[in-house]
Amino acid sequence: QVQLVESGGGSVQAGWSLRLSCAAAGDTASTYCMAWFRQAPGKERERVARISSSAYTSVADSVKGRFSISRDNARNTLYLQMNSLEPEDSGMYYCAAERLVCPVGNGFRFWGQGTQVTVSS
């Protein structure tokens, strides 16, 4: 199995950028579908972006054009580049992974502990 540790969150002003990282250990991350989710207080968990083991990417409509997902297989690390941040982007961001095939929704077996992102107006 794989262990995931997120980092890079923080408090920023609207319009600023952050890059989140998810370090994977215990397995080769290149064989996994990986994704970023976020959850704001009182709201349901939302899938932000996903990248398959073949490097196909998809991004939620709410962040399209502002966020991008990528992976560095040599470093066994997943990234989420977040530009033009808005207060609505605030929440706890989680890294998730599932071996080989991307789940349709939230059905990822492996999750990180989360990193907090707060965007002020």
PDB file of C-alpha atoms in Angstrom:
ATOM      1  CA  GLN A   1       0.000   0.000   0.000  1.00  0.00           C
ATOM      2  CA  VAL A   2       0.946   3.633  -0.281  1.00  0.00           C
ATOM      3  CA  GLN A   3       1.155   6.368   2.349  1.00  0.00           C
ATOM      4  CA  LEU A   4       0.370   9.969   1.383  1.00  0.00           C
ATOM      5  CA  VAL A   5       1.485  13.195   3.062  1.00  0.00           C
ATOM      6  CA  GLU A   6       0.243  16.590   1.873  1.00  0.00           C
ATOM      7  CA  SER A   7       2.036  19.884   2.324  1.00  0.00           C
ATOM      8  CA  GLY A   8       2.028  23.415   0.964  1.00  0.00           C
ATOM      9  CA  GLY A   9      -1.194  24.778   2.390  1.00  0.00           C
ATOM     10  CA  GLY A  10      -1.442  28.135   4.086  1.00  0.00           C
ATOM     11  CA  SER A  11      -3.269  31.441   4.360  1.00  0.00           C
ATOM     12  CA  VAL A  12      -3.156  33.753   1.360  1.00  0.00           C
ATOM     13  CA  GLN A  13      -5.025  36.675  -0.112  1.00  0.00           C
ATOM     14  CA  ALA A  14      -7.419  36.362  -3.006  1.00  0.00           C
ATOM     15  CA  GLY A  15      -5.605  36.343  -6.315  1.00  0.00           C
ATOM     16  CA  TRP A  16      -2.488  34.714  -4.919  1.00  0.00           C
ATOM     17  CA  SER A  17      -1.134  31.266  -5.738  1.00  0.00           C
ATOM     18  CA  LEU A  18      -0.232  28.133  -3.833  1.00  0.00           C
ATOM     19  CA  ARG A  19       1.274  24.838  -4.842  1.00  0.00           C
ATOM     20  CA  LEU A  20       0.262  21.793  -2.852  1.00  0.00           C
ATOM     21  CA  SER A  21       2.416  18.696  -2.752  1.00  0.00           C
ATOM     22  CA  CYS A  22       1.569  15.112  -1.933  1.00  0.00           C
ATOM     23  CA  ALA A  23       4.508  12.865  -1.188  1.00  0.00           C
ATOM     24  CA  ALA A  24       3.889   9.161  -1.661  1.00  0.00           C
ATOM     25  CA  ALA A  25       5.776   6.414   0.094  1.00  0.00           C
ATOM     26  CA  GLY A  26       5.537   2.658   0.313  1.00  0.00           C
ATOM     27  CA  ASP A  27       4.793   2.055  -3.356  1.00  0.00           C
ATOM     28  CA  THR A  28       5.466   3.423  -6.820  1.00  0.00           C
ATOM     29  CA  ALA A  29       3.066   6.301  -7.308  1.00  0.00           C
ATOM     30  CA  SER A  30       3.316   6.130 -11.081  1.00  0.00           C
ATOM     31  CA  THR A  31       1.107   3.033 -11.016  1.00  0.00           C
ATOM     32  CA  TYR A  32      -1.714   4.916  -9.268  1.00  0.00           C
ATOM     33  CA  CYS A  33      -4.516   7.174 -10.236  1.00  0.00           C
ATOM     34  CA  MET A  34      -4.175  10.184  -7.951  1.00  0.00           C
ATOM     35  CA  ALA A  35      -6.470  13.044  -7.117  1.00  0.00           C
ATOM     36  CA  TRP A  36      -6.981  16.137  -5.019  1.00  0.00           C
ATOM     37  CA  PHE A  37     -10.139  16.647  -2.999  1.00  0.00           C
ATOM     38  CA  ARG A  38     -11.211  19.532  -0.829  1.00  0.00           C
ATOM     39  CA  GLN A  39     -13.789  20.019   1.868  1.00  0.00           C
ATOM     40  CA  ALA A  40     -15.011  23.245   3.401  1.00  0.00           C
ATOM     41  CA  PRO A  41     -16.714  23.287   6.814  1.00  0.00           C
ATOM     42  CA  GLY A  42     -20.288  22.113   6.521  1.00  0.00           C
ATOM     43  CA  LYS A  43     -19.913  21.130   2.877  1.00  0.00           C
ATOM     44  CA  GLU A  44     -19.461  17.852   1.070  1.00  0.00           C
ATOM     45  CA  ARG A  45     -16.106  16.683  -0.122  1.00  0.00           C
ATOM     46  CA  GLU A  46     -15.396  17.824  -3.672  1.00  0.00           C
ATOM     47  CA  ARG A  47     -13.006  16.335  -6.175  1.00  0.00           C
ATOM     48  CA  VAL A  48     -10.810  19.115  -7.467  1.00  0.00           C
ATOM     49  CA  ALA A  49      -8.558  17.359  -9.954  1.00  0.00           C
ATOM     50  CA  ARG A  50      -7.454  13.916 -11.005  1.00  0.00           C
ATOM     51  CA  ILE A  51      -4.548  12.426 -12.896  1.00  0.00           C
ATOM     52  CA  SER A  52      -4.433   8.857 -14.157  1.00  0.00           C
ATOM     53  CA  SER A  53      -1.487   6.496 -14.201  1.00  0.00           C
ATOM     54  CA  SER A  54      -1.190   7.319 -17.904  1.00  0.00           C
ATOM     55  CA  ALA A  55      -1.062  11.055 -17.031  1.00  0.00           C
ATOM     56  CA  TYR A  56      -4.520  11.939 -18.300  1.00  0.00           C
ATOM     57  CA  THR A  57      -5.825  14.877 -16.260  1.00  0.00           C
ATOM     58  CA  SER A  58      -9.215  16.257 -15.407  1.00  0.00           C
ATOM     59  CA  VAL A  59     -10.108  19.334 -13.376  1.00  0.00           C
ATOM     60  CA  ALA A  60     -13.386  20.345 -11.785  1.00  0.00           C
ATOM     61  CA  ASP A  61     -15.329  23.056 -13.573  1.00  0.00           C
ATOM     62  CA  SER A  62     -15.160  25.248 -10.486  1.00  0.00           C
ATOM     63  CA  VAL A  63     -11.375  25.507 -10.743  1.00  0.00           C
ATOM     64  CA  LYS A  64     -10.832  25.008 -14.470  1.00  0.00           C
ATOM     65  CA  GLY A  65      -8.396  27.513 -15.879  1.00  0.00           C
ATOM     66  CA  ARG A  66      -6.986  28.262 -12.431  1.00  0.00           C
ATOM     67  CA  PHE A  67      -5.829  24.923 -11.016  1.00  0.00           C
ATOM     68  CA  SER A  68      -3.697  22.254 -12.613  1.00  0.00           C
ATOM     69  CA  ILE A  69      -2.639  18.820 -11.447  1.00  0.00           C
ATOM     70  CA  SER A  70       0.670  17.181 -12.246  1.00  0.00           C
ATOM     71  CA  ARG A  71       2.912  14.411 -11.033  1.00  0.00           C
ATOM     72  CA  ASP A  72       6.644  13.942 -10.789  1.00  0.00           C
ATOM     73  CA  ASN A  73       7.221  10.216 -10.917  1.00  0.00           C
ATOM     74  CA  ALA A  74      10.934  10.573 -10.220  1.00  0.00           C
ATOM     75  CA  ARG A  75      10.096  12.253  -6.909  1.00  0.00           C
ATOM     76  CA  ASN A  76       7.017  10.107  -6.260  1.00  0.00           C
ATOM     77  CA  THR A  77       5.096  13.329  -5.715  1.00  0.00           C
ATOM     78  CA  LEU A  78       1.760  14.758  -6.796  1.00  0.00           C
ATOM     79  CA  TYR A  79       1.193  18.505  -7.168  1.00  0.00           C
ATOM     80  CA  LEU A  80      -1.732  20.870  -7.339  1.00  0.00           C
ATOM     81  CA  GLN A  81      -0.904  24.310  -8.699  1.00  0.00           C
ATOM     82  CA  MET A  82      -3.549  26.778  -7.578  1.00  0.00           C
ATOM     83  CA  ASN A  83      -3.591  30.206  -9.207  1.00  0.00           C
ATOM     84  CA  SER A  84      -5.985  33.135  -8.868  1.00  0.00           C
ATOM     85  CA  LEU A  85      -7.244  31.796  -5.568  1.00  0.00           C
ATOM     86  CA  GLU A  86     -10.667  32.848  -4.370  1.00  0.00           C
ATOM     87  CA  PRO A  87     -12.211  32.727  -0.886  1.00  0.00           C
ATOM     88  CA  GLU A  88     -14.461  29.924  -2.147  1.00  0.00           C
ATOM     89  CA  ASP A  89     -11.343  27.803  -2.607  1.00  0.00           C
ATOM     90  CA  SER A  90     -10.770  27.684   1.147  1.00  0.00           C
ATOM     91  CA  GLY A  91     -10.914  24.294   2.797  1.00  0.00           C
ATOM     92  CA  MET A  92      -8.989  21.220   3.744  1.00  0.00           C
ATOM     93  CA  TYR A  93      -7.262  19.696   0.741  1.00  0.00           C
ATOM     94  CA  TYR A  94      -6.652  15.968   0.619  1.00  0.00           C
ATOM     95  CA  CYS A  95      -4.519  13.811  -1.602  1.00  0.00           C
ATOM     96  CA  ALA A  96      -5.977  10.465  -2.654  1.00  0.00           C
ATOM     97  CA  ALA A  97      -4.743   7.459  -4.605  1.00  0.00           C
ATOM     98  CA  GLU A  98      -6.079   4.267  -6.119  1.00  0.00           C
ATOM     99  CA  ARG A  99      -4.000   1.697  -7.904  1.00  0.00           C
ATOM    100  CA  LEU A 100      -4.128   1.550 -11.704  1.00  0.00           C
ATOM    101  CA  VAL A 101      -7.672   2.718 -12.483  1.00  0.00           C
ATOM    102  CA  CYS A 102      -9.303   6.001 -11.537  1.00  0.00           C
ATOM    103  CA  PRO A 103     -12.517   5.657  -9.528  1.00  0.00           C
ATOM    104  CA  VAL A 104     -15.545   7.512 -10.835  1.00  0.00           C
ATOM    105  CA  GLY A 105     -16.196   9.448  -7.632  1.00  0.00           C
ATOM    106  CA  ASN A 106     -14.664   9.392  -4.151  1.00  0.00           C
ATOM    107  CA  GLY A 107     -13.787   5.699  -4.098  1.00  0.00           C
ATOM    108  CA  PHE A 108     -10.072   6.068  -3.509  1.00  0.00           C
ATOM    109  CA  ARG A 109      -8.588   3.649  -1.023  1.00  0.00           C
ATOM    110  CA  PHE A 110      -5.659   5.746   0.160  1.00  0.00           C
ATOM    111  CA  TRP A 111      -5.824   9.226   1.626  1.00  0.00           C
ATOM    112  CA  GLY A 112      -3.493  11.760   3.160  1.00  0.00           C
ATOM    113  CA  GLN A 113      -4.095  13.704   6.352  1.00  0.00           C
ATOM    114  CA  GLY A 114      -4.934  16.944   4.562  1.00  0.00           C
ATOM    115  CA  THR A 115      -3.474  20.423   4.362  1.00  0.00           C
ATOM    116  CA  GLN A 116      -5.436  23.581   5.126  1.00  0.00           C
ATOM    117  CA  VAL A 117      -5.917  26.323   2.551  1.00  0.00           C
ATOM    118  CA  THR A 118      -7.422  29.636   3.620  1.00  0.00           C
ATOM    119  CA  VAL A 119      -8.043  32.435   1.126  1.00  0.00           C
ATOM    120  CA  SER A 120      -9.058  35.848   2.415  1.00  0.00           C
ATOM    121  CA  SER A 121     -10.762  38.616   0.456  1.00  0.00           C
TER     122      SER A 121
END
